[in-house]
C-alpha cells in the first residue's frame, strides 16, 4: 500500500470512495444528498492537502489535512479519512492515519484534532485511541444518525 | 437595548466592533491581519444569521448564528459574539446570548455549541456557564495567545 498526494485525475476514484460514505450519512456531518461537484470541491478544497492510499493501481482510501482553525489555532491540524467499501478490514485507515501523523509533524503542526467522531463509529474511535488519540470532549446528542437516532459525538486529540 | 437582524448598512458599525477583536487575536481563531472585506464576508456570510444590539441608535455588539455542522449535525447551532470596546460591562453579551438562545429555540435548534472558547477568556466562560452552558470538552494548548502563549480552549454546550 502506497500513500501519495491526490492528483486531479484521481477525482473519479475519490468520488467512488466518498459517495457511499456521504450517502450513508452515518459518520460525517455532510449533506447526504451532496452532489459530486460539491463533494469533490470540499474533499479536494484549496484549504486542504488531500492524499490517497493505493495498491496495485487501485485507490483504497483517501484523507485530507487542513489547519483546524485560523489565527491562533492554526498550529493544530484536522483530518478526515474515508476507506473504500471494498477495502475495509485491511488496515487502510490505520496506514492513512499513521501517514497523517508523520506528515503533520513534518509540517510543524503541534497537534491533531478530530472535531466530530460519531460515537457509534466504534471501529474508528478504537483505532484512533490505539493510534494515540484521547477523547477530550463528548458532545451530547449532536448527531442524528439515520439508524440510531440522536447520538453523541466525540472530540479526539493528540499532541504532536 | 434592542436586538435586531443586521442590515447591509450596519456593516461599518459592525466592522468597528469586530476589527479590534480580530486585531487583538486573544479570543477568536481568525487571522489577525484579516482585511475588512473578508471579515465582513465572514461575519455576515450567507451561512449565518447576524444580529446587532443597539441603544439610542448606537450599535453596541453583534452576534451570528449558524448550523454548527451540516447533515446529521445541523440540529445544533453555533454562535459568535462580539461586544464593542466602549460597551463592555453593560451586559451586552448576556443580552445577546439570551436573545440567541430564544432565537435558536424558535428556529427549532436542539442545542447550541461553542467550539472554541479560549480558556483565558474567563469572563466569557463564566457568563456562558451562568447562562446554562456546560464545558463538554477541553482542548489542550490549541490556542496560541499573543500574551499568554499556548493555552487551552473549551467546548461549551447547552441543550435547548
Short mmCIF file of N, CA and C in Angstrom, two decimals, chain A:
data_model
loop_
_atom_site.label_atom_id
_atom_site.label_comp_id
_atom_site.label_asym_id
_atom_site.label_seq_id
_atom_site.Cartn_x
_atom_site.Cartn_y
_atom_site.Cartn_z
N UNK A 1 0.86 -1.20 0.00
CA UNK A 1 0.00 0.00 0.00
C UNK A 1 0.89 1.24 0.00
N UNK A 2 0.52 2.18 -0.84
CA UNK A 2 1.33 3.38 -1.02
C UNK A 2 0.42 4.61 -0.81
N UNK A 3 0.94 5.59 -0.13
CA UNK A 3 0.14 6.80 0.09
C UNK A 3 0.83 7.97 -0.59
N UNK A 4 0.06 8.70 -1.36
CA UNK A 4 0.63 9.85 -2.09
C UNK A 4 -0.41 10.96 -2.16
N UNK A 5 0.08 12.15 -2.55
CA UNK A 5 -0.80 13.30 -2.74
C UNK A 5 -1.80 13.00 -3.86
N UNK A 6 -3.04 13.39 -3.65
CA UNK A 6 -4.06 13.19 -4.67
C UNK A 6 -3.79 14.10 -5.88
N UNK A 7 -4.10 13.57 -7.05
CA UNK A 7 -3.95 14.34 -8.29
C UNK A 7 -5.33 14.56 -8.90
N UNK A 8 -5.47 15.58 -9.76
CA UNK A 8 -6.78 15.86 -10.35
C UNK A 8 -7.42 14.62 -10.99
N UNK A 9 -6.60 13.78 -11.62
CA UNK A 9 -7.16 12.61 -12.30
C UNK A 9 -7.64 11.53 -11.33
N UNK A 10 -7.37 11.71 -10.04
CA UNK A 10 -7.89 10.76 -9.04
C UNK A 10 -9.35 11.04 -8.68
N UNK A 11 -9.88 12.17 -9.14
CA UNK A 11 -11.20 12.60 -8.68
C UNK A 11 -12.28 11.52 -8.84
N UNK A 12 -12.38 10.84 -9.98
CA UNK A 12 -13.44 9.82 -10.09
C UNK A 12 -13.29 8.70 -9.06
N UNK A 13 -12.05 8.26 -8.82
CA UNK A 13 -11.84 7.20 -7.83
C UNK A 13 -12.15 7.71 -6.42
N UNK A 14 -11.78 8.96 -6.15
CA UNK A 14 -12.09 9.54 -4.84
C UNK A 14 -13.60 9.63 -4.66
N UNK A 15 -14.29 10.04 -5.71
CA UNK A 15 -15.74 10.14 -5.62
C UNK A 15 -16.36 8.76 -5.35
N UNK A 16 -15.80 7.73 -5.96
CA UNK A 16 -16.36 6.37 -5.75
C UNK A 16 -16.18 5.91 -4.31
N UNK A 17 -15.20 6.50 -3.62
CA UNK A 17 -14.99 6.16 -2.21
C UNK A 17 -15.87 7.01 -1.30
N UNK A 18 -15.90 8.32 -1.57
CA UNK A 18 -16.59 9.20 -0.62
C UNK A 18 -18.10 9.22 -0.83
N UNK A 19 -18.57 8.93 -2.05
CA UNK A 19 -20.01 9.00 -2.28
C UNK A 19 -20.80 8.06 -1.35
N UNK A 20 -20.42 6.77 -1.26
CA UNK A 20 -21.21 5.89 -0.38
C UNK A 20 -21.18 6.34 1.09
N UNK A 21 -20.04 6.89 1.52
CA UNK A 21 -19.93 7.35 2.91
C UNK A 21 -20.86 8.54 3.14
N UNK A 22 -20.87 9.45 2.18
CA UNK A 22 -21.75 10.63 2.30
C UNK A 22 -23.21 10.19 2.25
N UNK A 23 -23.55 9.33 1.31
CA UNK A 23 -24.95 8.89 1.15
C UNK A 23 -25.45 8.14 2.39
N UNK A 24 -24.56 7.36 3.01
CA UNK A 24 -24.95 6.62 4.22
C UNK A 24 -25.26 7.57 5.37
N UNK A 25 -24.52 8.66 5.47
CA UNK A 25 -24.78 9.67 6.50
C UNK A 25 -24.59 9.19 7.92
N UNK A 26 -23.75 8.21 8.12
CA UNK A 26 -23.59 7.63 9.46
C UNK A 26 -22.35 8.10 10.19
N UNK A 27 -21.43 8.75 9.47
CA UNK A 27 -20.15 9.08 10.10
C UNK A 27 -19.68 10.51 9.86
N UNK A 28 -20.20 11.17 8.85
CA UNK A 28 -19.76 12.54 8.54
C UNK A 28 -20.95 13.49 8.56
N UNK A 29 -20.72 14.71 9.03
CA UNK A 29 -21.77 15.73 9.02
C UNK A 29 -21.76 16.48 7.69
N UNK A 30 -21.98 15.73 6.64
CA UNK A 30 -22.13 16.32 5.31
C UNK A 30 -23.55 16.03 4.85
N UNK A 31 -24.09 16.92 4.03
CA UNK A 31 -25.43 16.67 3.50
C UNK A 31 -25.43 15.37 2.71
N UNK A 32 -26.36 14.50 3.01
CA UNK A 32 -26.37 13.18 2.37
C UNK A 32 -26.64 13.25 0.87
N UNK A 33 -27.29 14.34 0.45
CA UNK A 33 -27.59 14.46 -0.98
C UNK A 33 -26.61 15.38 -1.72
N UNK A 34 -25.46 15.60 -1.13
CA UNK A 34 -24.42 16.43 -1.71
C UNK A 34 -24.08 15.91 -3.12
N UNK A 35 -23.98 16.83 -4.08
CA UNK A 35 -23.65 16.39 -5.44
C UNK A 35 -22.14 16.25 -5.61
N UNK A 36 -21.78 15.51 -6.64
CA UNK A 36 -20.36 15.16 -6.85
C UNK A 36 -19.46 16.39 -6.88
N UNK A 37 -19.87 17.41 -7.63
CA UNK A 37 -19.03 18.60 -7.76
C UNK A 37 -18.74 19.23 -6.40
N UNK A 38 -19.78 19.36 -5.59
CA UNK A 38 -19.61 19.99 -4.28
C UNK A 38 -18.77 19.11 -3.36
N UNK A 39 -19.02 17.80 -3.42
CA UNK A 39 -18.29 16.89 -2.54
C UNK A 39 -16.80 16.90 -2.88
N UNK A 40 -16.48 16.87 -4.16
CA UNK A 40 -15.06 16.89 -4.55
C UNK A 40 -14.43 18.25 -4.26
N UNK A 41 -15.21 19.32 -4.42
CA UNK A 41 -14.69 20.65 -4.09
C UNK A 41 -14.37 20.74 -2.61
N UNK A 42 -15.19 20.05 -1.81
CA UNK A 42 -14.94 20.02 -0.36
C UNK A 42 -13.71 19.18 -0.05
N UNK A 43 -13.70 17.94 -0.55
CA UNK A 43 -12.64 16.99 -0.17
C UNK A 43 -11.27 17.41 -0.71
N UNK A 44 -11.30 18.07 -1.89
CA UNK A 44 -10.05 18.49 -2.54
C UNK A 44 -9.88 20.01 -2.49
N UNK A 45 -10.50 20.65 -1.52
CA UNK A 45 -10.50 22.11 -1.45
C UNK A 45 -9.12 22.70 -1.27
N UNK A 46 -8.98 23.98 -1.64
CA UNK A 46 -7.67 24.64 -1.56
C UNK A 46 -7.17 24.83 -0.13
N UNK A 47 -8.07 24.67 0.85
CA UNK A 47 -7.64 24.76 2.25
C UNK A 47 -7.03 23.44 2.74
N UNK A 48 -7.07 22.42 1.90
CA UNK A 48 -6.67 21.08 2.35
C UNK A 48 -5.51 20.53 1.53
N UNK A 49 -4.77 19.60 2.16
CA UNK A 49 -3.88 18.69 1.43
C UNK A 49 -4.61 17.36 1.41
N UNK A 50 -4.77 16.80 0.23
CA UNK A 50 -5.53 15.55 0.11
C UNK A 50 -4.63 14.43 -0.38
N UNK A 51 -4.77 13.27 0.23
CA UNK A 51 -3.93 12.11 -0.08
C UNK A 51 -4.80 10.92 -0.47
N UNK A 52 -4.20 9.98 -1.14
CA UNK A 52 -4.88 8.71 -1.43
C UNK A 52 -3.96 7.56 -1.05
N UNK A 53 -4.60 6.45 -0.68
CA UNK A 53 -3.87 5.20 -0.44
C UNK A 53 -4.18 4.28 -1.61
N UNK A 54 -3.14 3.75 -2.22
CA UNK A 54 -3.39 2.89 -3.38
C UNK A 54 -2.55 1.62 -3.30
N UNK A 55 -3.05 0.61 -3.97
CA UNK A 55 -2.34 -0.67 -4.04
C UNK A 55 -2.61 -1.24 -5.42
N UNK A 56 -1.56 -1.61 -6.12
CA UNK A 56 -1.69 -2.16 -7.48
C UNK A 56 -2.56 -1.27 -8.36
N UNK A 57 -2.39 0.04 -8.22
CA UNK A 57 -3.11 0.99 -9.07
C UNK A 57 -4.55 1.24 -8.69
N UNK A 58 -5.01 0.58 -7.61
CA UNK A 58 -6.38 0.81 -7.15
C UNK A 58 -6.37 1.70 -5.91
N UNK A 59 -7.21 2.73 -5.92
CA UNK A 59 -7.29 3.64 -4.78
C UNK A 59 -8.20 3.03 -3.73
N UNK A 60 -7.65 2.82 -2.53
CA UNK A 60 -8.37 2.13 -1.46
C UNK A 60 -8.96 3.09 -0.43
N UNK A 61 -8.37 4.28 -0.34
CA UNK A 61 -8.84 5.22 0.67
C UNK A 61 -8.29 6.60 0.38
N UNK A 62 -8.81 7.57 1.10
CA UNK A 62 -8.37 8.95 0.90
C UNK A 62 -8.49 9.71 2.21
N UNK A 63 -7.61 10.67 2.39
CA UNK A 63 -7.75 11.54 3.56
C UNK A 63 -7.30 12.95 3.22
N UNK A 64 -7.79 13.89 4.04
CA UNK A 64 -7.33 15.28 3.88
C UNK A 64 -6.76 15.78 5.19
N UNK A 65 -5.95 16.80 5.09
CA UNK A 65 -5.42 17.51 6.26
C UNK A 65 -5.55 19.00 6.02
N UNK A 66 -5.90 19.70 7.06
CA UNK A 66 -6.01 21.17 6.98
C UNK A 66 -5.79 21.74 8.38
N UNK A 67 -5.49 23.03 8.47
CA UNK A 67 -5.46 23.65 9.80
C UNK A 67 -6.86 23.59 10.37
N UNK A 68 -6.97 23.23 11.64
CA UNK A 68 -8.30 23.10 12.22
C UNK A 68 -8.95 24.45 12.46
N UNK A 69 -8.13 25.45 12.70
CA UNK A 69 -8.61 26.81 12.89
C UNK A 69 -7.63 27.75 12.20
N UNK A 70 -8.04 28.99 12.03
CA UNK A 70 -7.13 30.02 11.54
C UNK A 70 -6.48 30.72 12.73
N UNK A 71 -5.75 31.77 12.46
CA UNK A 71 -5.18 32.61 13.52
C UNK A 71 -4.46 31.81 14.59
N UNK A 72 -4.80 32.07 15.84
CA UNK A 72 -4.11 31.45 16.98
C UNK A 72 -4.37 29.96 17.12
N UNK A 73 -5.18 29.39 16.24
CA UNK A 73 -5.44 27.94 16.32
C UNK A 73 -4.82 27.16 15.17
N UNK A 74 -4.00 27.82 14.37
CA UNK A 74 -3.55 27.18 13.12
C UNK A 74 -2.40 26.20 13.31
N UNK A 75 -1.93 26.03 14.54
CA UNK A 75 -0.85 25.05 14.79
C UNK A 75 -1.41 23.66 15.05
N UNK A 76 -2.74 23.52 15.02
CA UNK A 76 -3.38 22.21 15.19
C UNK A 76 -4.06 21.86 13.87
N UNK A 77 -3.86 20.64 13.41
CA UNK A 77 -4.50 20.24 12.15
C UNK A 77 -5.71 19.36 12.41
N UNK A 78 -6.49 19.24 11.39
CA UNK A 78 -7.68 18.40 11.38
C UNK A 78 -7.57 17.50 10.15
N UNK A 79 -8.07 16.28 10.27
CA UNK A 79 -8.06 15.36 9.12
C UNK A 79 -9.42 14.68 9.01
N UNK A 80 -9.72 14.24 7.80
CA UNK A 80 -10.87 13.38 7.56
C UNK A 80 -10.40 12.18 6.75
N UNK A 81 -10.87 11.00 7.12
CA UNK A 81 -10.42 9.76 6.48
C UNK A 81 -11.63 8.99 5.95
N UNK A 82 -11.51 8.46 4.76
CA UNK A 82 -12.55 7.56 4.25
C UNK A 82 -11.88 6.38 3.54
N UNK A 83 -12.40 5.19 3.80
CA UNK A 83 -11.88 3.98 3.17
C UNK A 83 -12.94 3.44 2.21
N UNK A 84 -12.51 2.93 1.09
CA UNK A 84 -13.43 2.35 0.12
C UNK A 84 -14.19 1.16 0.71
N UNK A 85 -15.44 1.02 0.29
CA UNK A 85 -16.29 -0.04 0.84
C UNK A 85 -15.67 -1.43 0.62
N UNK A 86 -14.95 -1.59 -0.48
CA UNK A 86 -14.34 -2.89 -0.78
C UNK A 86 -13.02 -3.12 -0.06
N UNK A 87 -12.55 -2.10 0.66
CA UNK A 87 -11.20 -2.20 1.24
C UNK A 87 -11.19 -2.19 2.76
N UNK A 88 -12.36 -2.31 3.36
CA UNK A 88 -12.40 -2.27 4.82
C UNK A 88 -11.75 -3.52 5.40
N UNK A 89 -11.21 -3.37 6.61
CA UNK A 89 -10.59 -4.51 7.29
C UNK A 89 -9.18 -4.82 6.83
N UNK A 90 -8.62 -3.96 6.01
CA UNK A 90 -7.26 -4.20 5.50
C UNK A 90 -6.25 -3.22 6.06
N UNK A 91 -6.66 -2.47 7.09
CA UNK A 91 -5.71 -1.55 7.73
C UNK A 91 -5.47 -0.27 6.95
N UNK A 92 -6.40 0.06 6.05
CA UNK A 92 -6.20 1.26 5.24
C UNK A 92 -6.27 2.53 6.09
N UNK A 93 -7.27 2.60 6.96
CA UNK A 93 -7.42 3.79 7.80
C UNK A 93 -6.21 3.94 8.73
N UNK A 94 -5.75 2.81 9.28
CA UNK A 94 -4.58 2.87 10.15
C UNK A 94 -3.37 3.41 9.39
N UNK A 95 -3.14 2.89 8.21
CA UNK A 95 -1.99 3.34 7.42
C UNK A 95 -2.11 4.82 7.07
N UNK A 96 -3.33 5.24 6.72
CA UNK A 96 -3.51 6.65 6.37
C UNK A 96 -3.29 7.53 7.58
N UNK A 97 -3.77 7.11 8.75
CA UNK A 97 -3.61 7.94 9.95
C UNK A 97 -2.15 8.01 10.37
N UNK A 98 -1.44 6.89 10.27
CA UNK A 98 -0.01 6.92 10.59
C UNK A 98 0.73 7.88 9.64
N UNK A 99 0.33 7.82 8.37
CA UNK A 99 0.92 8.74 7.39
C UNK A 99 0.60 10.19 7.76
N UNK A 100 -0.64 10.41 8.16
CA UNK A 100 -1.08 11.77 8.51
C UNK A 100 -0.30 12.30 9.72
N UNK A 101 -0.10 11.45 10.71
CA UNK A 101 0.62 11.90 11.91
C UNK A 101 2.06 12.29 11.55
N UNK A 102 2.70 11.48 10.71
CA UNK A 102 4.07 11.80 10.30
C UNK A 102 4.08 13.07 9.44
N UNK A 103 3.11 13.17 8.54
CA UNK A 103 3.06 14.34 7.66
C UNK A 103 2.80 15.61 8.48
N UNK A 104 1.92 15.51 9.45
CA UNK A 104 1.59 16.67 10.29
C UNK A 104 2.83 17.13 11.05
N UNK A 105 3.58 16.18 11.57
CA UNK A 105 4.82 16.56 12.27
C UNK A 105 5.78 17.26 11.32
N UNK A 106 5.87 16.73 10.10
CA UNK A 106 6.80 17.33 9.13
C UNK A 106 6.36 18.73 8.74
N UNK A 107 5.08 18.99 8.84
CA UNK A 107 4.54 20.32 8.53
C UNK A 107 4.65 21.27 9.72
N UNK A 108 5.07 20.75 10.87
CA UNK A 108 5.22 21.60 12.05
C UNK A 108 3.98 21.73 12.90
N UNK A 109 2.94 20.98 12.57
CA UNK A 109 1.74 21.02 13.42
C UNK A 109 2.09 20.49 14.81
N UNK A 110 1.47 21.07 15.83
CA UNK A 110 1.73 20.65 17.21
C UNK A 110 0.62 19.76 17.78
N UNK A 111 -0.41 19.55 17.01
CA UNK A 111 -1.49 18.69 17.47
C UNK A 111 -2.38 18.30 16.31
N UNK A 112 -3.15 17.22 16.51
CA UNK A 112 -4.16 16.81 15.52
C UNK A 112 -5.47 16.63 16.26
N UNK A 113 -6.52 17.23 15.73
CA UNK A 113 -7.82 17.18 16.40
C UNK A 113 -8.89 16.67 15.44
N UNK A 114 -9.69 15.73 15.94
CA UNK A 114 -10.89 15.31 15.22
C UNK A 114 -12.08 15.92 15.96
N UNK A 115 -12.83 16.75 15.26
CA UNK A 115 -13.85 17.55 15.93
C UNK A 115 -15.15 16.81 16.16
N UNK A 116 -15.36 15.73 15.41
CA UNK A 116 -16.72 15.17 15.42
C UNK A 116 -16.65 13.69 15.04
N UNK A 117 -16.22 12.85 15.98
CA UNK A 117 -16.19 11.41 15.74
C UNK A 117 -17.51 10.85 16.29
N UNK A 118 -18.35 10.37 15.40
CA UNK A 118 -19.66 9.87 15.83
C UNK A 118 -19.45 8.68 16.77
N UNK A 119 -20.08 8.74 17.93
CA UNK A 119 -19.78 7.77 18.99
C UNK A 119 -20.13 6.34 18.59
N UNK A 120 -21.10 6.18 17.68
CA UNK A 120 -21.46 4.83 17.25
C UNK A 120 -20.44 4.25 16.25
N UNK A 121 -19.53 5.08 15.80
CA UNK A 121 -18.48 4.62 14.88
C UNK A 121 -17.34 4.03 15.73
N UNK A 122 -17.66 2.93 16.42
CA UNK A 122 -16.74 2.40 17.44
C UNK A 122 -15.41 1.95 16.86
N UNK A 123 -15.49 1.43 15.66
CA UNK A 123 -14.27 0.99 14.99
C UNK A 123 -13.27 2.15 14.86
N UNK A 124 -13.80 3.31 14.46
CA UNK A 124 -12.93 4.48 14.32
C UNK A 124 -12.43 4.96 15.68
N UNK A 125 -13.34 5.03 16.65
CA UNK A 125 -12.95 5.50 17.99
C UNK A 125 -11.81 4.65 18.53
N UNK A 126 -11.94 3.33 18.42
CA UNK A 126 -10.91 2.43 18.95
C UNK A 126 -9.60 2.57 18.18
N UNK A 127 -9.72 2.70 16.87
CA UNK A 127 -8.50 2.84 16.08
C UNK A 127 -7.77 4.13 16.45
N UNK A 128 -8.51 5.21 16.56
CA UNK A 128 -7.84 6.48 16.90
C UNK A 128 -7.21 6.38 18.30
N UNK A 129 -7.88 5.70 19.21
CA UNK A 129 -7.28 5.54 20.55
C UNK A 129 -6.00 4.73 20.47
N UNK A 130 -6.03 3.66 19.67
CA UNK A 130 -4.82 2.84 19.54
C UNK A 130 -3.68 3.65 18.95
N UNK A 131 -4.03 4.64 18.12
CA UNK A 131 -3.00 5.44 17.46
C UNK A 131 -2.61 6.68 18.27
N UNK A 132 -3.09 6.75 19.52
CA UNK A 132 -2.61 7.79 20.42
C UNK A 132 -3.55 8.94 20.70
N UNK A 133 -4.75 8.88 20.14
CA UNK A 133 -5.70 9.97 20.38
C UNK A 133 -6.44 9.76 21.69
N UNK A 134 -6.73 10.87 22.35
CA UNK A 134 -7.55 10.82 23.56
C UNK A 134 -8.87 11.51 23.31
N UNK A 135 -9.89 11.03 23.99
CA UNK A 135 -11.19 11.69 23.94
C UNK A 135 -11.11 12.90 24.87
N UNK A 136 -11.19 14.10 24.32
CA UNK A 136 -11.10 15.31 25.13
C UNK A 136 -12.45 16.01 25.25
N UNK A 137 -13.45 15.48 24.59
CA UNK A 137 -14.77 16.08 24.70
C UNK A 137 -15.84 15.11 24.24
N UNK A 138 -17.01 15.23 24.85
CA UNK A 138 -18.16 14.42 24.43
C UNK A 138 -19.32 15.38 24.21
N UNK A 139 -19.82 15.42 22.99
CA UNK A 139 -20.87 16.36 22.60
C UNK A 139 -22.19 15.62 22.63
N UNK A 140 -23.07 16.02 23.54
CA UNK A 140 -24.27 15.20 23.79
C UNK A 140 -25.33 15.28 22.69
N UNK A 141 -25.59 14.15 22.08
CA UNK A 141 -26.70 14.01 21.12
C UNK A 141 -26.62 14.99 19.95
N UNK A 142 -25.42 15.32 19.54
CA UNK A 142 -25.26 16.31 18.48
C UNK A 142 -25.35 15.72 17.08
N UNK A 143 -25.43 14.38 16.98
CA UNK A 143 -25.50 13.77 15.66
C UNK A 143 -26.79 12.97 15.51
N UNK A 144 -27.49 13.24 14.42
CA UNK A 144 -28.71 12.49 14.14
C UNK A 144 -28.36 11.36 13.18
N UNK A 145 -28.21 10.18 13.75
CA UNK A 145 -27.80 9.00 13.00
C UNK A 145 -29.03 8.41 12.30
N UNK A 146 -28.90 8.05 11.02
CA UNK A 146 -30.08 7.56 10.29
C UNK A 146 -30.65 6.27 10.86
N UNK A 147 -29.86 5.51 11.58
CA UNK A 147 -30.35 4.26 12.17
C UNK A 147 -30.58 4.41 13.68
N UNK A 148 -29.61 5.00 14.37
CA UNK A 148 -29.66 5.02 15.84
C UNK A 148 -30.30 6.27 16.43
N UNK A 149 -30.69 7.22 15.60
CA UNK A 149 -31.26 8.45 16.12
C UNK A 149 -30.18 9.38 16.69
N UNK A 150 -30.55 10.18 17.68
CA UNK A 150 -29.60 11.15 18.23
C UNK A 150 -28.54 10.46 19.08
N UNK A 151 -27.29 10.65 18.70
CA UNK A 151 -26.18 10.03 19.42
C UNK A 151 -25.09 11.08 19.67
N UNK A 152 -24.21 10.76 20.63
CA UNK A 152 -23.11 11.67 20.96
C UNK A 152 -22.04 11.67 19.88
N UNK A 153 -21.27 12.71 19.87
CA UNK A 153 -20.04 12.73 19.07
C UNK A 153 -18.88 13.04 20.01
N UNK A 154 -17.70 12.60 19.62
CA UNK A 154 -16.51 12.78 20.44
C UNK A 154 -15.54 13.74 19.79
N UNK A 155 -14.86 14.50 20.63
CA UNK A 155 -13.72 15.29 20.16
C UNK A 155 -12.47 14.52 20.57
N UNK A 156 -11.60 14.24 19.61
CA UNK A 156 -10.40 13.46 19.91
C UNK A 156 -9.17 14.28 19.52
N UNK A 157 -8.13 14.13 20.34
CA UNK A 157 -6.95 14.99 20.18
C UNK A 157 -5.67 14.23 20.44
N UNK A 158 -4.64 14.61 19.74
CA UNK A 158 -3.31 14.07 20.01
C UNK A 158 -2.29 15.19 19.84
N UNK A 159 -1.47 15.40 20.87
CA UNK A 159 -0.36 16.35 20.75
C UNK A 159 0.72 15.72 19.87
N UNK A 160 1.40 16.54 19.09
CA UNK A 160 2.45 16.03 18.19
C UNK A 160 3.81 16.60 18.58
#
